[in-house]
CSV table of C-alpha atoms in Angstrom, one decimal:
chain,number,residue,atom,x,y,z
A,1,UNK,CA,16.0,-22.1,-1.7
A,2,UNK,CA,14.8,-25.1,0.1
A,3,UNK,CA,11.2,-25.9,1.0
A,4,UNK,CA,12.4,-27.6,4.2
A,5,UNK,CA,14.0,-24.4,5.5
A,6,UNK,CA,11.0,-23.4,7.6
A,7,UNK,CA,11.2,-26.7,9.4
A,8,UNK,CA,14.9,-26.4,9.8
A,9,UNK,CA,15.0,-22.8,11.1
A,10,UNK,CA,12.0,-22.8,13.3
A,11,UNK,CA,11.4,-25.1,16.3
A,12,UNK,CA,8.0,-26.7,16.6
A,13,UNK,CA,7.1,-24.4,19.5
A,14,UNK,CA,8.0,-21.3,17.6
A,15,UNK,CA,6.1,-22.3,14.6
A,16,UNK,CA,3.0,-23.1,16.6
A,17,UNK,CA,3.2,-19.7,18.3
A,18,UNK,CA,3.7,-17.6,15.1
A,19,UNK,CA,0.9,-19.5,13.4
A,20,UNK,CA,-1.4,-18.9,16.4
A,21,UNK,CA,-0.4,-15.2,16.3
A,22,UNK,CA,-1.4,-15.1,12.6
A,23,UNK,CA,-4.8,-16.7,13.3
A,24,UNK,CA,-5.5,-14.3,16.2
A,25,UNK,CA,-4.6,-11.3,14.1
A,26,UNK,CA,-6.7,-12.6,11.2
A,27,UNK,CA,-9.7,-13.0,13.5
A,28,UNK,CA,-9.3,-9.9,15.8
A,29,UNK,CA,-6.9,-7.5,14.0
A,30,UNK,CA,-3.5,-6.4,15.0
A,31,UNK,CA,-4.6,-3.8,17.5
A,32,UNK,CA,-6.5,-6.4,19.5
A,33,UNK,CA,-3.7,-8.9,19.7
A,34,UNK,CA,-2.5,-9.9,23.1
A,35,UNK,CA,-0.3,-12.7,24.6
A,36,UNK,CA,-3.4,-13.9,26.4
A,37,UNK,CA,-5.3,-14.3,23.2
A,38,UNK,CA,-2.4,-16.2,21.6
A,39,UNK,CA,-2.1,-18.5,24.7
A,40,UNK,CA,-5.9,-19.2,24.5
A,41,UNK,CA,-5.6,-19.9,20.7
A,42,UNK,CA,-2.8,-22.4,21.6
A,43,UNK,CA,-4.7,-23.9,24.5
A,44,UNK,CA,-1.6,-23.1,26.7
A,45,UNK,CA,-0.6,-20.7,29.4
A,46,UNK,CA,0.8,-17.2,28.9
A,47,UNK,CA,4.0,-18.5,30.5
A,48,UNK,CA,4.5,-21.0,27.7
A,49,UNK,CA,4.5,-18.1,25.2
A,50,UNK,CA,6.8,-16.0,27.3
A,51,UNK,CA,9.2,-19.0,27.5
A,52,UNK,CA,9.9,-18.3,23.7
A,53,UNK,CA,9.4,-14.5,23.5
A,54,UNK,CA,10.1,-11.8,26.0
A,55,UNK,CA,7.5,-9.3,24.7
A,56,UNK,CA,4.7,-8.9,22.2
A,57,UNK,CA,7.1,-6.8,20.2
A,58,UNK,CA,9.7,-9.5,20.0
A,59,UNK,CA,7.0,-12.0,19.0
A,60,UNK,CA,5.8,-9.8,16.2
A,61,UNK,CA,9.3,-9.3,14.8
A,62,UNK,CA,9.6,-13.1,14.9
A,63,UNK,CA,6.2,-13.4,13.1
A,64,UNK,CA,7.5,-11.1,10.3
A,65,UNK,CA,10.7,-13.2,10.1
A,66,UNK,CA,8.4,-16.2,9.6
A,67,UNK,CA,6.5,-14.3,6.8
A,68,UNK,CA,9.8,-13.6,5.1
A,69,UNK,CA,10.7,-17.4,5.2
A,70,UNK,CA,7.2,-18.3,4.1
A,71,UNK,CA,7.4,-15.9,1.1
A,72,UNK,CA,10.7,-17.4,0.2
A,73,UNK,CA,9.3,-21.0,0.2
A,74,UNK,CA,6.1,-20.1,-1.5
A,75,UNK,CA,7.6,-18.2,-4.3
A,76,UNK,CA,10.5,-20.6,-4.7
A,77,UNK,CA,8.1,-23.1,-6.1
A,78,UNK,CA,7.1,-20.9,-9.0
A,79,UNK,CA,10.5,-19.9,-10.3
A,80,UNK,CA,11.6,-23.3,-11.7
A,81,UNK,CA,9.4,-22.6,-14.7
A,82,UNK,CA,10.4,-20.9,-18.0
A,83,UNK,CA,11.0,-17.2,-17.5
A,84,UNK,CA,7.7,-16.3,-19.3
A,85,UNK,CA,5.6,-18.8,-17.3
A,86,UNK,CA,7.4,-17.9,-14.0
A,87,UNK,CA,6.7,-14.2,-14.5
A,88,UNK,CA,3.1,-14.7,-15.5
A,89,UNK,CA,2.5,-17.0,-12.6
A,90,UNK,CA,4.1,-14.6,-10.2
A,91,UNK,CA,2.0,-11.7,-11.4
A,92,UNK,CA,-1.1,-13.9,-10.9
A,93,UNK,CA,-0.1,-14.8,-7.4
A,94,UNK,CA,0.9,-11.2,-6.5
A,95,UNK,CA,-2.5,-9.8,-7.8
A,96,UNK,CA,-5.1,-12.5,-6.8
A,97,UNK,CA,-8.5,-11.8,-8.2
A,98,UNK,CA,-10.3,-14.0,-5.7
A,99,UNK,CA,-9.3,-14.0,-2.1
A,100,UNK,CA,-10.7,-16.3,0.5
A,101,UNK,CA,-11.5,-14.7,3.9
A,102,UNK,CA,-8.4,-15.9,5.6
A,103,UNK,CA,-6.0,-14.6,2.9
A,104,UNK,CA,-8.0,-11.3,2.7
A,105,UNK,CA,-7.7,-10.7,6.4
A,106,UNK,CA,-4.0,-11.9,6.3
A,107,UNK,CA,-3.3,-9.2,3.7
A,108,UNK,CA,-5.0,-6.6,6.0
A,109,UNK,CA,-2.9,-7.8,9.0
A,110,UNK,CA,0.3,-7.3,7.0
A,111,UNK,CA,-0.9,-3.8,6.0
A,112,UNK,CA,-1.6,-3.0,9.7
A,113,UNK,CA,1.9,-4.2,10.6
A,114,UNK,CA,3.4,-2.3,7.7
A,115,UNK,CA,1.7,0.9,8.9
A,116,UNK,CA,3.6,0.5,12.2
A,117,UNK,CA,7.1,0.7,10.6
A,118,UNK,CA,7.3,4.2,11.9
A,119,UNK,CA,7.5,3.1,15.5
A,120,UNK,CA,9.6,0.1,15.0
A,121,UNK,CA,12.9,0.0,13.1
A,122,UNK,CA,12.7,-3.8,13.3
A,123,UNK,CA,9.4,-3.9,11.5
A,124,UNK,CA,10.8,-1.6,8.9
A,125,UNK,CA,13.8,-3.9,8.4
A,126,UNK,CA,11.4,-6.9,7.8
A,127,UNK,CA,9.3,-5.0,5.2
A,128,UNK,CA,12.4,-3.8,3.5
A,129,UNK,CA,13.5,-7.4,3.3
A,130,UNK,CA,10.1,-8.5,1.9
A,131,UNK,CA,10.1,-5.9,-0.8
A,132,UNK,CA,13.8,-6.6,-1.6
A,133,UNK,CA,13.0,-10.3,-1.8
A,134,UNK,CA,10.1,-9.8,-4.2
A,135,UNK,CA,12.0,-7.3,-6.4
A,136,UNK,CA,15.0,-9.7,-6.4
A,137,UNK,CA,12.9,-12.7,-7.5
A,138,UNK,CA,11.3,-10.7,-10.4
A,139,UNK,CA,14.7,-9.3,-11.4
A,140,UNK,CA,16.2,-12.8,-11.5
A,141,UNK,CA,13.4,-14.1,-13.7
A,142,UNK,CA,13.8,-11.2,-16.1
A,143,UNK,CA,17.6,-11.6,-16.2
A,144,UNK,CA,17.2,-15.3,-16.8
A,145,UNK,CA,14.8,-14.5,-19.7
A,146,UNK,CA,17.3,-12.0,-21.2
A,147,UNK,CA,20.0,-14.6,-21.0
A,148,UNK,CA,17.9,-17.3,-22.7
A,149,UNK,CA,16.7,-14.8,-25.4
A,150,UNK,CA,13.1,-15.0,-24.3
A,151,UNK,CA,13.1,-11.4,-23.2
A,152,UNK,CA,14.6,-8.2,-24.7
A,153,UNK,CA,17.7,-6.7,-23.1
A,154,UNK,CA,15.9,-4.4,-20.6
A,155,UNK,CA,17.1,-2.9,-17.4
A,156,UNK,CA,15.9,-5.7,-15.2
A,157,UNK,CA,16.1,-3.9,-11.8
A,158,UNK,CA,14.0,-1.0,-12.9
A,159,UNK,CA,11.3,-3.2,-14.6
A,160,UNK,CA,11.3,-5.4,-11.5
A,161,UNK,CA,10.6,-2.4,-9.2
A,162,UNK,CA,7.8,-1.3,-11.5
A,163,UNK,CA,6.1,-4.8,-11.5
A,164,UNK,CA,6.4,-5.1,-7.7
A,165,UNK,CA,5.1,-1.6,-7.0
A,166,UNK,CA,2.1,-2.2,-9.4
A,167,UNK,CA,1.3,-5.5,-7.8
A,168,UNK,CA,1.6,-4.1,-4.2
A,169,UNK,CA,-0.6,-1.1,-5.1
A,170,UNK,CA,-3.2,-3.3,-6.6
A,171,UNK,CA,-3.2,-5.8,-3.7
A,172,UNK,CA,-3.6,-3.0,-1.1
A,173,UNK,CA,-6.4,-1.4,-3.1
A,174,UNK,CA,-8.1,-4.8,-3.2
A,175,UNK,CA,-8.2,-5.2,0.6
A,176,UNK,CA,-8.9,-1.6,1.6
A,177,UNK,CA,-11.5,-0.4,-1.0
A,178,UNK,CA,-14.7,-1.5,-2.7
A,179,UNK,CA,-13.4,-1.5,-6.2
A,180,UNK,CA,-13.8,-5.2,-7.2
A,181,UNK,CA,-12.9,-4.6,-10.9
A,182,UNK,CA,-9.6,-2.8,-10.3
A,183,UNK,CA,-7.3,-5.8,-9.7
A,184,UNK,CA,-8.3,-7.5,-12.9
A,185,UNK,CA,-7.8,-4.3,-14.9
A,186,UNK,CA,-4.3,-3.9,-13.3
A,187,UNK,CA,-3.4,-7.5,-14.0
A,188,UNK,CA,-4.4,-7.2,-17.7
A,189,UNK,CA,-2.5,-4.0,-18.1
A,190,UNK,CA,0.6,-5.3,-16.3
A,191,UNK,CA,0.6,-8.5,-18.5
A,192,UNK,CA,0.3,-6.3,-21.6
A,193,UNK,CA,3.2,-4.1,-20.2
A,194,UNK,CA,5.3,-7.2,-19.7
A,195,UNK,CA,4.4,-8.4,-23.1
A,196,UNK,CA,5.3,-5.2,-24.9
A,197,UNK,CA,8.3,-4.3,-22.7
A,198,UNK,CA,9.9,-7.7,-22.3
A,199,UNK,CA,8.9,-10.2,-25.0
A,200,UNK,CA,10.9,-10.6,-28.1
A,201,UNK,CA,8.4,-10.2,-31.0
A,202,UNK,CA,10.6,-11.2,-33.9
B,1,UNK,CA,-13.7,21.7,-9.5
B,2,UNK,CA,-13.3,24.8,-7.6
B,3,UNK,CA,-10.3,25.7,-5.4
B,4,UNK,CA,-12.7,27.5,-3.1
B,5,UNK,CA,-14.7,24.4,-2.3
B,6,UNK,CA,-12.9,23.6,0.9
B,7,UNK,CA,-13.8,27.1,2.3
B,8,UNK,CA,-17.4,26.7,1.1
B,9,UNK,CA,-18.0,23.2,2.4
B,10,UNK,CA,-16.2,23.4,5.7
B,11,UNK,CA,-16.9,25.8,8.5
B,12,UNK,CA,-13.9,27.5,10.2
B,13,UNK,CA,-14.3,25.4,13.3
B,14,UNK,CA,-14.4,22.1,11.4
B,15,UNK,CA,-11.4,23.1,9.3
B,16,UNK,CA,-9.4,24.0,12.4
B,17,UNK,CA,-10.3,20.7,14.1
B,18,UNK,CA,-9.5,18.4,11.1
B,19,UNK,CA,-6.2,20.3,10.6
B,20,UNK,CA,-5.3,19.8,14.3
B,21,UNK,CA,-6.3,16.1,14.0
B,22,UNK,CA,-3.8,15.8,11.1
B,23,UNK,CA,-1.0,17.5,13.1
B,24,UNK,CA,-1.6,15.3,16.1
B,25,UNK,CA,-1.6,12.1,14.0
B,26,UNK,CA,1.6,13.3,12.2
B,27,UNK,CA,3.3,13.8,15.5
B,28,UNK,CA,1.9,10.9,17.6
B,29,UNK,CA,0.5,8.4,15.1
B,30,UNK,CA,-3.1,7.3,14.6
B,31,UNK,CA,-3.1,4.9,17.5
B,32,UNK,CA,-2.2,7.6,20.0
B,33,UNK,CA,-4.8,10.0,18.8
B,34,UNK,CA,-7.3,11.3,21.4
B,35,UNK,CA,-9.8,14.1,21.6
B,36,UNK,CA,-7.8,15.5,24.6
B,37,UNK,CA,-4.7,15.8,22.4
B,38,UNK,CA,-6.7,17.5,19.6
B,39,UNK,CA,-8.2,19.9,22.1
B,40,UNK,CA,-4.6,20.6,23.5
B,41,UNK,CA,-3.3,21.2,20.0
B,42,UNK,CA,-6.2,23.7,19.4
B,43,UNK,CA,-5.7,25.3,22.8
B,44,UNK,CA,-9.4,24.6,23.5
B,45,UNK,CA,-11.5,22.4,25.7
B,46,UNK,CA,-12.6,18.9,24.8
B,47,UNK,CA,-16.2,20.2,24.9
B,48,UNK,CA,-15.5,22.5,22.0
B,49,UNK,CA,-14.4,19.5,19.9
B,50,UNK,CA,-17.4,17.5,21.0
B,51,UNK,CA,-19.6,20.4,19.9
B,52,UNK,CA,-18.7,19.5,16.3
B,53,UNK,CA,-18.2,15.8,16.5
B,54,UNK,CA,-19.9,13.2,18.7
B,55,UNK,CA,-17.0,10.7,18.7
B,56,UNK,CA,-13.4,10.2,17.6
B,57,UNK,CA,-14.8,7.8,14.9
B,58,UNK,CA,-17.0,10.6,13.5
B,59,UNK,CA,-14.1,13.0,13.6
B,60,UNK,CA,-11.9,10.6,11.7
B,61,UNK,CA,-14.5,10.1,9.0
B,62,UNK,CA,-14.8,13.8,8.7
B,63,UNK,CA,-11.0,14.0,8.5
B,64,UNK,CA,-11.0,11.6,5.6
B,65,UNK,CA,-13.8,13.6,3.9
B,66,UNK,CA,-11.4,16.6,4.2
B,67,UNK,CA,-8.6,14.6,2.6
B,68,UNK,CA,-10.9,13.8,-0.3
B,69,UNK,CA,-11.7,17.5,-0.8
B,70,UNK,CA,-8.0,18.4,-0.3
B,71,UNK,CA,-7.0,15.9,-3.0
B,72,UNK,CA,-9.6,17.3,-5.4
B,73,UNK,CA,-8.3,20.8,-5.0
B,74,UNK,CA,-4.6,19.9,-5.0
B,75,UNK,CA,-4.9,17.8,-8.1
B,76,UNK,CA,-7.4,20.1,-9.9
B,77,UNK,CA,-4.6,22.6,-10.2
B,78,UNK,CA,-2.5,20.3,-12.3
B,79,UNK,CA,-5.0,19.1,-14.9
B,80,UNK,CA,-5.4,22.4,-16.8
B,81,UNK,CA,-2.1,21.6,-18.5
B,82,UNK,CA,-1.7,19.8,-21.9
B,83,UNK,CA,-2.4,16.0,-21.4
B,84,UNK,CA,1.3,15.1,-21.7
B,85,UNK,CA,2.4,17.7,-19.1
B,86,UNK,CA,-0.6,16.9,-16.8
B,87,UNK,CA,0.2,13.2,-16.8
B,88,UNK,CA,3.8,13.7,-16.2
B,89,UNK,CA,3.2,16.2,-13.4
B,90,UNK,CA,0.7,13.9,-11.8
B,91,UNK,CA,3.2,11.0,-11.8
B,92,UNK,CA,5.8,13.2,-10.2
B,93,UNK,CA,3.4,14.4,-7.5
B,94,UNK,CA,2.1,10.8,-6.8
B,95,UNK,CA,5.6,9.4,-6.5
B,96,UNK,CA,7.6,12.1,-4.8
B,97,UNK,CA,11.4,11.4,-4.6
B,98,UNK,CA,12.0,13.8,-1.6
B,99,UNK,CA,9.5,14.0,1.2
B,100,UNK,CA,9.7,16.5,4.0
B,101,UNK,CA,9.0,15.0,7.5
B,102,UNK,CA,5.5,16.3,7.7
B,103,UNK,CA,4.5,14.8,4.3
B,104,UNK,CA,6.3,11.6,5.1
B,105,UNK,CA,4.4,11.1,8.4
B,106,UNK,CA,1.2,12.3,6.7
B,107,UNK,CA,1.6,9.4,4.3
B,108,UNK,CA,2.1,7.0,7.1
B,109,UNK,CA,-1.0,8.3,8.9
B,110,UNK,CA,-3.1,7.7,5.8
B,111,UNK,CA,-1.7,4.2,5.6
B,112,UNK,CA,-2.6,3.6,9.3
B,113,UNK,CA,-6.1,4.7,8.6
B,114,UNK,CA,-6.3,2.7,5.4
B,115,UNK,CA,-5.3,-0.4,7.4
B,116,UNK,CA,-8.3,0.2,9.6
B,117,UNK,CA,-10.8,-0.2,6.7
B,118,UNK,CA,-11.7,-3.6,8.0
B,119,UNK,CA,-13.3,-2.3,11.1
B,120,UNK,CA,-15.0,0.7,9.6
B,121,UNK,CA,-17.2,0.6,6.5
B,122,UNK,CA,-17.1,4.4,6.5
B,123,UNK,CA,-13.3,4.5,6.3
B,124,UNK,CA,-13.5,1.9,3.5
B,125,UNK,CA,-15.9,4.2,1.6
B,126,UNK,CA,-13.5,7.1,1.8
B,127,UNK,CA,-10.5,5.2,0.6
B,128,UNK,CA,-12.7,3.8,-2.3
B,129,UNK,CA,-13.5,7.4,-3.1
B,130,UNK,CA,-9.8,8.5,-3.0
B,131,UNK,CA,-8.7,5.7,-5.3
B,132,UNK,CA,-11.7,6.3,-7.6
B,133,UNK,CA,-10.9,10.0,-7.7
B,134,UNK,CA,-7.2,9.4,-8.6
B,135,UNK,CA,-8.1,6.8,-11.3
B,136,UNK,CA,-10.8,9.1,-12.7
B,137,UNK,CA,-8.4,12.0,-12.9
B,138,UNK,CA,-5.7,9.9,-14.7
B,139,UNK,CA,-8.4,8.4,-17.0
B,140,UNK,CA,-9.7,11.9,-17.9
B,141,UNK,CA,-6.3,13.1,-18.8
B,142,UNK,CA,-5.7,10.1,-21.0
B,143,UNK,CA,-9.1,10.4,-22.7
B,144,UNK,CA,-8.4,14.1,-23.4
B,145,UNK,CA,-5.0,13.1,-24.9
B,146,UNK,CA,-6.7,10.5,-27.1
B,147,UNK,CA,-9.2,13.1,-28.3
B,148,UNK,CA,-6.5,15.7,-29.1
B,149,UNK,CA,-4.4,13.1,-30.9
B,150,UNK,CA,-1.5,13.4,-28.3
B,151,UNK,CA,-2.1,9.8,-27.1
B,152,UNK,CA,-2.8,6.6,-28.9
B,153,UNK,CA,-6.3,5.2,-28.7
B,154,UNK,CA,-5.7,3.0,-25.6
B,155,UNK,CA,-8.2,1.6,-23.1
B,156,UNK,CA,-8.0,4.6,-20.7
B,157,UNK,CA,-9.6,3.1,-17.7
B,158,UNK,CA,-7.2,0.1,-17.7
B,159,UNK,CA,-4.1,2.2,-18.2
B,160,UNK,CA,-5.3,4.6,-15.5
B,161,UNK,CA,-5.7,1.7,-13.0
B,162,UNK,CA,-2.2,0.6,-13.8
B,163,UNK,CA,-0.7,4.0,-13.3
B,164,UNK,CA,-2.5,4.6,-9.9
B,165,UNK,CA,-1.6,1.1,-8.6
B,166,UNK,CA,2.0,1.6,-9.5
B,167,UNK,CA,2.2,5.0,-7.9
B,168,UNK,CA,0.4,3.8,-4.7
B,169,UNK,CA,2.7,0.8,-4.4
B,170,UNK,CA,5.8,3.0,-4.8
B,171,UNK,CA,4.5,5.6,-2.3
B,172,UNK,CA,3.7,3.0,0.3
B,173,UNK,CA,7.1,1.3,-0.2
B,174,UNK,CA,8.7,4.7,0.2
B,175,UNK,CA,7.3,5.3,3.7
B,176,UNK,CA,7.5,1.8,5.1
B,177,UNK,CA,10.9,0.5,4.0
B,178,UNK,CA,14.5,1.5,3.7
B,179,UNK,CA,14.8,1.3,-0.1
B,180,UNK,CA,15.6,4.9,-1.1
B,181,UNK,CA,16.4,4.1,-4.7
B,182,UNK,CA,13.1,2.3,-5.4
B,183,UNK,CA,10.7,5.3,-6.1
B,184,UNK,CA,13.1,6.8,-8.6
B,185,UNK,CA,13.3,3.5,-10.5
B,186,UNK,CA,9.5,3.1,-10.5
B,187,UNK,CA,9.1,6.7,-11.7
B,188,UNK,CA,11.5,6.3,-14.6
B,189,UNK,CA,9.9,3.0,-15.5
B,190,UNK,CA,6.4,4.4,-15.3
B,191,UNK,CA,7.4,7.4,-17.5
B,192,UNK,CA,8.8,5.0,-20.0
B,193,UNK,CA,5.6,2.9,-19.9
B,194,UNK,CA,3.5,6.0,-20.5
B,195,UNK,CA,5.8,7.0,-23.3
B,196,UNK,CA,5.7,3.7,-25.1
B,197,UNK,CA,2.1,2.8,-24.3
B,198,UNK,CA,0.5,6.2,-24.8
B,199,UNK,CA,2.5,8.6,-26.9
B,200,UNK,CA,2.0,8.8,-30.6
B,201,UNK,CA,5.4,8.3,-32.2
B,202,UNK,CA,4.7,9.1,-35.8
């Protein structure tokens, strides 16, 4: 994966629009999103948004494609480490204990979009891709650890599904409830799971 | 907990309305919910709904209170078993492999409402209550197992947070992506976690 891929795949205009879409949703929520608000955020006309996207739906699918690429770049930075460090960093970034306001609301926006997968097959495909991507990254780290002898010979795909489900559950809990101590408890328990399930102790 | 508590706490009229609300949301989604649709579903007038609830917002908060009571009753049935059986049954019911259409859409509706916790403190309180309730039930089963010697002396609150986060993550994945093999993988891995982390092996 290449950290330049976002610049290569997305034109300046498209990137500006999806970023403005994100900022509008972070501020107003998904249900109050409109092309007018995005145009205002950009300081441009609605026509200049419609030049790139035919509908709000098409724009949102594009936004989710951007999220996929963004995840790829963001996480790619962490996987050059040793398998133990990579996995531990990944768990920390998947279950953040502190969230600034923008990240907090960004998580809520993604949850709002995720809850709309019923009405949009294209949304559903993107969230499938995001979860596949996360599980694939965790699985690759585990397999690398098994190869180098850092980890036991576990069933990597299954352990990876477990780690991603736990992290997703904890992150969604974090942004939708008042249970501030929960993410730290899950993170400690997940680290201890990784330690006892994966690490060689001889 | 008492399986009669729903009948005691909720009048016939209220129960009819929240059940109709659920059916309308299962069929049309949360964003298309209206008092007219609920009245149509009941075969009654809008006035008869407004007799019980002043606004759609108030009705939805009441619906979530009903979900809390429903959870309590549903799960109460399972915790009379031995700690090992109770925990294993609970994991199976929290991560169902097969979902009929109504349950599937019911899960999506709850996710839609959960994604609205940002705009409603009252929604947020109910989802806090739901997660606290689940974690409390798992923690109680674990503590009972520790007392009877079936389980090791683990930190029950932390393990309970882990189990609930994993189950929530898997359930949300199930209804928002096309990854049909994922819930089974998580369930196997979670059972193996419970086995290696909790069960006495001497």
